[in-house]
PDB file of C-alpha atoms and ligand atoms in Angstrom:
ATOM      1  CA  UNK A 911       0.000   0.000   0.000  1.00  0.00           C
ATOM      2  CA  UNK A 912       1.328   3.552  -1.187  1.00  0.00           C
ATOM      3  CA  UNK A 913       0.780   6.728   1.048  1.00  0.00           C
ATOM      4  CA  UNK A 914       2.626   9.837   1.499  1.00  0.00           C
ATOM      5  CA  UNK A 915       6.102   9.891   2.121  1.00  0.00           C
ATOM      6  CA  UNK A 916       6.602   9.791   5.361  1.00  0.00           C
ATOM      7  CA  UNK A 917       9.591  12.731   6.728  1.00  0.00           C
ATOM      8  CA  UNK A 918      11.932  10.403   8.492  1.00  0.00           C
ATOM      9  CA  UNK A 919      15.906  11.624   7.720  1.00  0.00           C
ATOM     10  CA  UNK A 920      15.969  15.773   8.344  1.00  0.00           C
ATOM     11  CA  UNK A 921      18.322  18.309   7.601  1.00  0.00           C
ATOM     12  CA  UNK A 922      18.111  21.367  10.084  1.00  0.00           C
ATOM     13  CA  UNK A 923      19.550  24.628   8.303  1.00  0.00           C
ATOM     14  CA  UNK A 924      20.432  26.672  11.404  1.00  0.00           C
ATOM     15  CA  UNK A 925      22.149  30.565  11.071  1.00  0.00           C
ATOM     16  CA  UNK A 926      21.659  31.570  14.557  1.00  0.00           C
ATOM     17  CA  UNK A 927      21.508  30.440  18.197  1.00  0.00           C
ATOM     18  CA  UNK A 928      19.637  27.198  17.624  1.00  0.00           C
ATOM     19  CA  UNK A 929      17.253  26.898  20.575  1.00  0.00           C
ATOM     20  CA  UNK A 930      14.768  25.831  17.907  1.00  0.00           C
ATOM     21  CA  UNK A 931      17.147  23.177  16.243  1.00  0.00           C
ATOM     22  CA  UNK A 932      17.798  22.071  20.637  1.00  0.00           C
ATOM     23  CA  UNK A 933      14.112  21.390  20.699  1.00  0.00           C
ATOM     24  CA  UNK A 934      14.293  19.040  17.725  1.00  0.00           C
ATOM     25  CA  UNK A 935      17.272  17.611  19.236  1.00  0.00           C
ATOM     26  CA  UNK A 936      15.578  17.130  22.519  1.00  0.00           C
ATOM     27  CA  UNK A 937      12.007  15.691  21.236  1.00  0.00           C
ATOM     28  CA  UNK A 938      14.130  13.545  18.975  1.00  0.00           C
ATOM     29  CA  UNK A 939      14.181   9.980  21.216  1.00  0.00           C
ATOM     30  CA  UNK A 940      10.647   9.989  21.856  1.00  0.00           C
ATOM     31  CA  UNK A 941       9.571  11.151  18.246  1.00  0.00           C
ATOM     32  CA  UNK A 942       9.621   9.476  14.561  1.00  0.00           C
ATOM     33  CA  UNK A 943      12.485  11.439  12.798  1.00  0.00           C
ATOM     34  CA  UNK A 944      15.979  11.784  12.580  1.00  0.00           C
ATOM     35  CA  UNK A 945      18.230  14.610  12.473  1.00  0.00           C
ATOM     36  CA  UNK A 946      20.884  13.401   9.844  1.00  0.00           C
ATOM     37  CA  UNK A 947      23.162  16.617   9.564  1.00  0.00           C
ATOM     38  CA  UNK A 948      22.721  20.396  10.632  1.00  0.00           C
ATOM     39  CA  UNK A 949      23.298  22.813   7.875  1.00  0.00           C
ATOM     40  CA  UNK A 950      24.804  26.275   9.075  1.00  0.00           C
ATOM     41  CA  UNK A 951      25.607  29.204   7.168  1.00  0.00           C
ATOM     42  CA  UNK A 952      27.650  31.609   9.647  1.00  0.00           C
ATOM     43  CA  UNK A 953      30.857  30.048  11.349  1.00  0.00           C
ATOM     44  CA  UNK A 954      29.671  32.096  14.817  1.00  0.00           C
ATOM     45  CA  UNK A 955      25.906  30.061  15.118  1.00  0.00           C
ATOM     46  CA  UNK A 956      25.201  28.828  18.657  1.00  0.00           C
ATOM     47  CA  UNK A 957      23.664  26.032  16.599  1.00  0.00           C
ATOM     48  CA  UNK A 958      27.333  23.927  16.164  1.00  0.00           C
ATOM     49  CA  UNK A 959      27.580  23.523  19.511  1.00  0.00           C
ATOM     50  CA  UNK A 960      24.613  21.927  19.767  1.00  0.00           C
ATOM     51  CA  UNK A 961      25.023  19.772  16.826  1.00  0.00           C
ATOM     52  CA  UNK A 962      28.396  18.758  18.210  1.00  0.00           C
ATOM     53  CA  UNK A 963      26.739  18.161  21.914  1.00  0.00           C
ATOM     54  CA  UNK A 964      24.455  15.952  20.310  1.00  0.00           C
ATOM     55  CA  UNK A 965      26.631  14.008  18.262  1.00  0.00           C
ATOM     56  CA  UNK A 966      24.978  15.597  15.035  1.00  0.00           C
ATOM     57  CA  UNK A 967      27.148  15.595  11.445  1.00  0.00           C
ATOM     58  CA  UNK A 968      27.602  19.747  11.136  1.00  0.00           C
ATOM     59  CA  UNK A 969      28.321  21.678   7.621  1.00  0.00           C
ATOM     60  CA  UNK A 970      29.084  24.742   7.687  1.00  0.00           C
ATOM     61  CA  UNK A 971      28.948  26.426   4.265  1.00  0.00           C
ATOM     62  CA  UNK A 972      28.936  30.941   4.744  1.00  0.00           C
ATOM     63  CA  UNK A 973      26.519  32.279   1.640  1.00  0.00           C
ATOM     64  CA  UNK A 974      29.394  35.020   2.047  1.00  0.00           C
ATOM     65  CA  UNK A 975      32.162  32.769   0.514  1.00  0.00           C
ATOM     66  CA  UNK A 976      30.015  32.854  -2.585  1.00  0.00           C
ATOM     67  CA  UNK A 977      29.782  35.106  -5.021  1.00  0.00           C
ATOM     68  CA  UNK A 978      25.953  34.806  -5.772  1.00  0.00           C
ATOM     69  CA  UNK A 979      22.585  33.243  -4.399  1.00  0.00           C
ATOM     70  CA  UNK A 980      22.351  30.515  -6.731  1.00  0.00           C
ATOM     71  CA  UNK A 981      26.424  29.301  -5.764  1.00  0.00           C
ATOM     72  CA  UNK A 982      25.602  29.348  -2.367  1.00  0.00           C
ATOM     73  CA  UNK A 983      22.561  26.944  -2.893  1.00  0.00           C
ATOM     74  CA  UNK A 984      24.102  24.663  -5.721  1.00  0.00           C
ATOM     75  CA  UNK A 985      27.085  24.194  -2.567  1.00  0.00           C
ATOM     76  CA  UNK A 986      23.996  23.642  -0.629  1.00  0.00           C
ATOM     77  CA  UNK A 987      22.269  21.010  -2.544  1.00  0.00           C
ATOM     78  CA  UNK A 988      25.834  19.077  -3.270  1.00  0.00           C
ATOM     79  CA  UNK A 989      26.236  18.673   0.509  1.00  0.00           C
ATOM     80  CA  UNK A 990      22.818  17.704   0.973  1.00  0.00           C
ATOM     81  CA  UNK A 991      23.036  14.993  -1.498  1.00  0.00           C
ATOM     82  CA  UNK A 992      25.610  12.922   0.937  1.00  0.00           C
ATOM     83  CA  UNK A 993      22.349  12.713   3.453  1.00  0.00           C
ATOM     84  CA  UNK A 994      19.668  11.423   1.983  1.00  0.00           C
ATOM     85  CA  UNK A 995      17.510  13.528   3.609  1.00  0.00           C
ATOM     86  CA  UNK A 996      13.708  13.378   2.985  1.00  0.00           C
ATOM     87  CA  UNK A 997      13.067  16.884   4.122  1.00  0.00           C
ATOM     88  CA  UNK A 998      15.033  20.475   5.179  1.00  0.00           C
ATOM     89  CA  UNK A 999      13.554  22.299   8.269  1.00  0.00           C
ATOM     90  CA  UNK A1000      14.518  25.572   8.480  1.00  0.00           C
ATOM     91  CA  UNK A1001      14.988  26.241  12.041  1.00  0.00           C
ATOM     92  CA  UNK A1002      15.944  29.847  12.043  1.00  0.00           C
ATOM     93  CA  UNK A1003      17.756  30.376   8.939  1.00  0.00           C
ATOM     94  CA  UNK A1004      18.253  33.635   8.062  1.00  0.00           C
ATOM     95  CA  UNK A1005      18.779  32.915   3.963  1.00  0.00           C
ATOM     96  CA  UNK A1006      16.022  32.649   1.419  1.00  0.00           C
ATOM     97  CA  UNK A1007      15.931  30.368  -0.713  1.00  0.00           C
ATOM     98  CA  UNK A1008      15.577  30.598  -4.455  1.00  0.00           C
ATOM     99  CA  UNK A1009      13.812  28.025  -7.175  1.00  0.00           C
ATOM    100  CA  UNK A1010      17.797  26.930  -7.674  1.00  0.00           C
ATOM    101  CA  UNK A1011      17.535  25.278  -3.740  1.00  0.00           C
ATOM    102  CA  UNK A1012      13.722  24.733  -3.914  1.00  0.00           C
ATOM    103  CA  UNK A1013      13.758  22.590  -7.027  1.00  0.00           C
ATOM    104  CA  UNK A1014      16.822  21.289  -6.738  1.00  0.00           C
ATOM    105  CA  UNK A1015      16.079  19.502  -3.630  1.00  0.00           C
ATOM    106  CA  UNK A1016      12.937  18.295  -5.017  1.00  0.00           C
ATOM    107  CA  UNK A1017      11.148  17.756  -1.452  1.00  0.00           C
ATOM    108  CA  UNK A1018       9.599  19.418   1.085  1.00  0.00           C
ATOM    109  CA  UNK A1019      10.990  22.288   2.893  1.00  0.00           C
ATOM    110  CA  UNK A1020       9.778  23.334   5.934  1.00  0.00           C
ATOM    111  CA  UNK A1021      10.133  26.350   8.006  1.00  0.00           C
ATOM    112  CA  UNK A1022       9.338  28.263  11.273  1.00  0.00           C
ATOM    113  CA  UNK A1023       8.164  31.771  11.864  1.00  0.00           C
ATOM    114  CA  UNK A1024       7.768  33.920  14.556  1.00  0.00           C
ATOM    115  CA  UNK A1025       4.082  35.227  13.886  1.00  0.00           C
ATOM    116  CA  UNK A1026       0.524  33.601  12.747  1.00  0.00           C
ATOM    117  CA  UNK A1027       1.326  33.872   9.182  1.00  0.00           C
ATOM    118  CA  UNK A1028      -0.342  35.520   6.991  1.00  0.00           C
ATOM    119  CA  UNK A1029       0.339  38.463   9.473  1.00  0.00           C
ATOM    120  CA  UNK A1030       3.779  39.305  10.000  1.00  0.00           C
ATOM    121  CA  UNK A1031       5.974  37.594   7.294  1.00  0.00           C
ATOM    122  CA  UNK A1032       9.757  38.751   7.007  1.00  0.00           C
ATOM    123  CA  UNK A1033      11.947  40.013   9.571  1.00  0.00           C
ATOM    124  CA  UNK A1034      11.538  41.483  12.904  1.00  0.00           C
ATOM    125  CA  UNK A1035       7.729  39.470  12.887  1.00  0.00           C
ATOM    126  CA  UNK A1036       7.343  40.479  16.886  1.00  0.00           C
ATOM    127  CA  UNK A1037       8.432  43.977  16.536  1.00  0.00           C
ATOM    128  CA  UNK A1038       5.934  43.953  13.465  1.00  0.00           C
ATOM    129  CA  UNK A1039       3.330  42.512  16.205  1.00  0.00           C
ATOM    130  CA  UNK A1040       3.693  45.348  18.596  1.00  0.00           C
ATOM    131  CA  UNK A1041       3.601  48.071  16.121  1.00  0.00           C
ATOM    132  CA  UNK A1042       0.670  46.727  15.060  1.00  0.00           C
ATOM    133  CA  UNK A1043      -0.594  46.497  18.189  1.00  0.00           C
ATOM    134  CA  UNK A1044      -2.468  43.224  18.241  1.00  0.00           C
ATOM    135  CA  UNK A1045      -3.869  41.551  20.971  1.00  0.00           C
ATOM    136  CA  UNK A1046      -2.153  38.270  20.382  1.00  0.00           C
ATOM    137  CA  UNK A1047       0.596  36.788  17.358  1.00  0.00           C
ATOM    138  CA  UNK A1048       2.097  33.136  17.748  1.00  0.00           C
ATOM    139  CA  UNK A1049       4.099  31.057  15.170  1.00  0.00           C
ATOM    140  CA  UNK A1050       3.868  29.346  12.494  1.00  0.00           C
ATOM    141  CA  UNK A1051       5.580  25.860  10.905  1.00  0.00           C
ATOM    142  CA  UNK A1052       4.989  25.773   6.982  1.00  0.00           C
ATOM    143  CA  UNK A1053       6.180  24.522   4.071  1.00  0.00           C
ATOM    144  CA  UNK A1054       8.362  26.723   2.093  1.00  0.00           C
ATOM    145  CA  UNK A1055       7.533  27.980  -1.553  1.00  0.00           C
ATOM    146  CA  UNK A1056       9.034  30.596  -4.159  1.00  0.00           C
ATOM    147  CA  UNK A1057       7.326  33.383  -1.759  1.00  0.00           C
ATOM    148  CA  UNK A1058       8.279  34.845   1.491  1.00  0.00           C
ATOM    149  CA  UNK A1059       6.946  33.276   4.443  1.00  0.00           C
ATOM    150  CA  UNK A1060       4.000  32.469   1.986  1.00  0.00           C
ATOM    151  CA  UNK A1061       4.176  28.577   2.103  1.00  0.00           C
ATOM    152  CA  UNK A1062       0.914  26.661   3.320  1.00  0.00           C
ATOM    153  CA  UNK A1063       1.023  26.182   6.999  1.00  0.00           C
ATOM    154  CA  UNK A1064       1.084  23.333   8.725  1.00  0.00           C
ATOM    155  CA  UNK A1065       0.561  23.997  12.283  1.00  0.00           C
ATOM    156  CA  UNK A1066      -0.082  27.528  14.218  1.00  0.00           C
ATOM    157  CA  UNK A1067       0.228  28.526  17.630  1.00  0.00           C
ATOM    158  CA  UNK A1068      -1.539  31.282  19.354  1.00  0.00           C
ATOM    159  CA  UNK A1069       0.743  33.533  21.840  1.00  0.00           C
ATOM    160  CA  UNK A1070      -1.051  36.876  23.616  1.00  0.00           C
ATOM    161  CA  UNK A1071       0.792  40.133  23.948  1.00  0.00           C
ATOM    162  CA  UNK A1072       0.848  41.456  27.598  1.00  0.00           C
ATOM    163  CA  UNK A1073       0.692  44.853  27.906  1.00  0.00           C
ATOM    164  CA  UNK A1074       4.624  46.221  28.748  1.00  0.00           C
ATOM    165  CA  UNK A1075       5.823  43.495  26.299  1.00  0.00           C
ATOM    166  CA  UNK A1076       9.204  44.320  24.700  1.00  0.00           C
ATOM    167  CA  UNK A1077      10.208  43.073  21.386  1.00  0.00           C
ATOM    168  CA  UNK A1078      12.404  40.682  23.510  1.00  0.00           C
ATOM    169  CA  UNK A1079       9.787  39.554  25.651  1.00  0.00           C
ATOM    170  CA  UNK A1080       7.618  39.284  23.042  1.00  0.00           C
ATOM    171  CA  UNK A1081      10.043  37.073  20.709  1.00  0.00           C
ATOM    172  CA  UNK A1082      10.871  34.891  24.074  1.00  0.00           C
ATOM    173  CA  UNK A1083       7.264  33.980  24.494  1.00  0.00           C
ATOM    174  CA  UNK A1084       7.130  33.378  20.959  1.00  0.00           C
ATOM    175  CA  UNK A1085      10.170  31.204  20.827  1.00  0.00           C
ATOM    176  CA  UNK A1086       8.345  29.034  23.667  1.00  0.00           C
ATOM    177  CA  UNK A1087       5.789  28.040  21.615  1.00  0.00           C
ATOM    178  CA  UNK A1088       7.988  27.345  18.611  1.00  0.00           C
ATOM    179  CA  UNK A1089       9.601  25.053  20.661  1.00  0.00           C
ATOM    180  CA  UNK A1090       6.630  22.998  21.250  1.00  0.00           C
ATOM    181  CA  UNK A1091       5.181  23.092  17.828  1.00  0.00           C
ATOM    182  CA  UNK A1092       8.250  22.599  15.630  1.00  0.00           C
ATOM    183  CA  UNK A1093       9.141  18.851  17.187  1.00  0.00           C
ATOM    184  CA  UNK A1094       5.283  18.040  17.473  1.00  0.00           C
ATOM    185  CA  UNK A1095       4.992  18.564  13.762  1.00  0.00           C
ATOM    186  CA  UNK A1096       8.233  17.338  12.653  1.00  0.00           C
ATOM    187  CA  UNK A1097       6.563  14.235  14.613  1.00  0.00           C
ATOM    188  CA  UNK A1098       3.711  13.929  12.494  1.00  0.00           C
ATOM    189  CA  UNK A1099       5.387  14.917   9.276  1.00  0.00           C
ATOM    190  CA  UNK A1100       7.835  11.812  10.148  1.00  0.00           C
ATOM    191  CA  UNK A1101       4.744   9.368  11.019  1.00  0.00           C
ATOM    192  CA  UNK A1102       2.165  10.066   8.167  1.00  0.00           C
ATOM    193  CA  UNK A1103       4.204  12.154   5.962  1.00  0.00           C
ATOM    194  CA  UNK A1104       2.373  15.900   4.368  1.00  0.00           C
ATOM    195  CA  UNK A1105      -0.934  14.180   3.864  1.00  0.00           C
ATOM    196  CA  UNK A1106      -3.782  15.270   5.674  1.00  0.00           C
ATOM    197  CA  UNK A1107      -1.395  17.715   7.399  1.00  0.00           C
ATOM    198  CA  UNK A1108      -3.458  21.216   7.712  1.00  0.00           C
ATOM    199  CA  UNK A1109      -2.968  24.130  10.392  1.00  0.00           C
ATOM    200  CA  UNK A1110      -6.486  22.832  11.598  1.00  0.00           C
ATOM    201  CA  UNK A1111      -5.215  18.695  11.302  1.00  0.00           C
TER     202      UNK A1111
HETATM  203  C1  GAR B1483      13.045  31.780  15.628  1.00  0.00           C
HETATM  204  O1  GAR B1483      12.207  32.528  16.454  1.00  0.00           O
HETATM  205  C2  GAR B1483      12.464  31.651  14.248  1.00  0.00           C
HETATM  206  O2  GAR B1483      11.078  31.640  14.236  1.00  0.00           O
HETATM  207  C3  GAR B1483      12.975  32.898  13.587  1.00  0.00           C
HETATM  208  O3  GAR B1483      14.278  33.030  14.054  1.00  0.00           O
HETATM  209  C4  GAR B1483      14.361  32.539  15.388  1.00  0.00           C
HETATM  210  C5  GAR B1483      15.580  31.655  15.486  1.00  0.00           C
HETATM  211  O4  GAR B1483      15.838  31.324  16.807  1.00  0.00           O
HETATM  212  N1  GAR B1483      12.916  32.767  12.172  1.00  0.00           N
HETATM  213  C6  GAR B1483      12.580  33.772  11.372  1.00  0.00           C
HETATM  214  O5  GAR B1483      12.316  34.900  11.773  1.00  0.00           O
HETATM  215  C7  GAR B1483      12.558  33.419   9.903  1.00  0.00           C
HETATM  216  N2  GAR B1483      11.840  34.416   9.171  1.00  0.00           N
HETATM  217  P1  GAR B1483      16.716  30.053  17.183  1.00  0.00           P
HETATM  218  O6  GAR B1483      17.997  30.125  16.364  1.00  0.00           O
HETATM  219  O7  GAR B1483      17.006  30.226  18.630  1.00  0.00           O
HETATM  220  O8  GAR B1483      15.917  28.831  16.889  1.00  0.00           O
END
């Protein structure tokens, strides 16, 4: 019997501190996937720590060695093709990726972002949150297209803004609940693969 493809082997593409790859990493005994390398594209991440803590295969490849977008994802896709990897979760990565990664790869790519998407796409999404001055945000885990932050989501969570919230409070909350959803639906993606898998699901 043919189903979906379920997500087993990941790649994590990290550029920052990682607390959202350490989730991964932590839900990873008791869940259905496997982090099979961690992807980083600035030499300074928190993230290769982590990897290295947790015994996790780390490139490191700086977009800033390259002279152009589409170099630094063809180096990309020719590491990626030692792994075997069934999907790429971006887990903070600061890079956007072009039609050169996104069909190259061929499968899914997967990202988290730091507001209920549509609302909020791009940079600084909890600064964006207060200015607007909403009575809640959350994040978001989707699957990556040609857009920005446009990709259909998979799961949401709801966070509230309390009044006196800083951008830093804000974003900590925020990161909380990333930390939750991002394993649970790297979970599911791993069990039943992307069918049937909705924000509502
Ligand atoms: C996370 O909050 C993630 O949602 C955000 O960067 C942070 C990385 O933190 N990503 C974006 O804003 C992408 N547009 P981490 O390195 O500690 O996981």
């Amino acid at each position: 019997m043919s189903g979906p493809r379920p997500l087993r082997r990941l790649a994590v593409f990290c550029s920052g501190s990682g607390t959202n790859f350490q989730a991964v990493l932590d839900a990873q005994p008791a869940s259905a996937y496997d982090v099979a390398v961690m992807v980083c594209n600035q030499r300074e991440a928190g993230a290769i720590a982590r990897a290295e803590a947790a015994k996790v295969p780390v490139v490191i490849e700086p977009h800033r060695a390259h002279p152009d977008r589409a170099s630094f994802e063809r180096a990309l896709l020719e590491h990626l093709a030692a792994y075997d990897v069934d999907a790429v979760v971006l887990a903070g990565f600061m890079r956007i990726l072009s039609p050169v990664f996104l069909q190259g790869f061929g499968r899914p790519v997967i990202n988290v972002h730091p507001a209920l998407l549509p609302a909020f796409p791009g940079m600084h999404a909890a600064r964006q949150a207060l200015e607007a001055g909403v009575a809640e945000t959350g994040c978001t885990v989707h699957l990556v297209d040609e857009g920005v932050d446009t990709g259909p989501a998979l799961a949401q969570a709801k966070v509230p803004i309390a009044p006196g919230d800083t951008e830093a409070t804000l974003q900590a909350r925020i990161q909380q609940a990333e930390h939750q959803l991002l394993p649970q639906v790297l979970d599911r993606l791993a069990r039943e693969g992307l069918s049937g898998s909705g924000a509502g699901a």
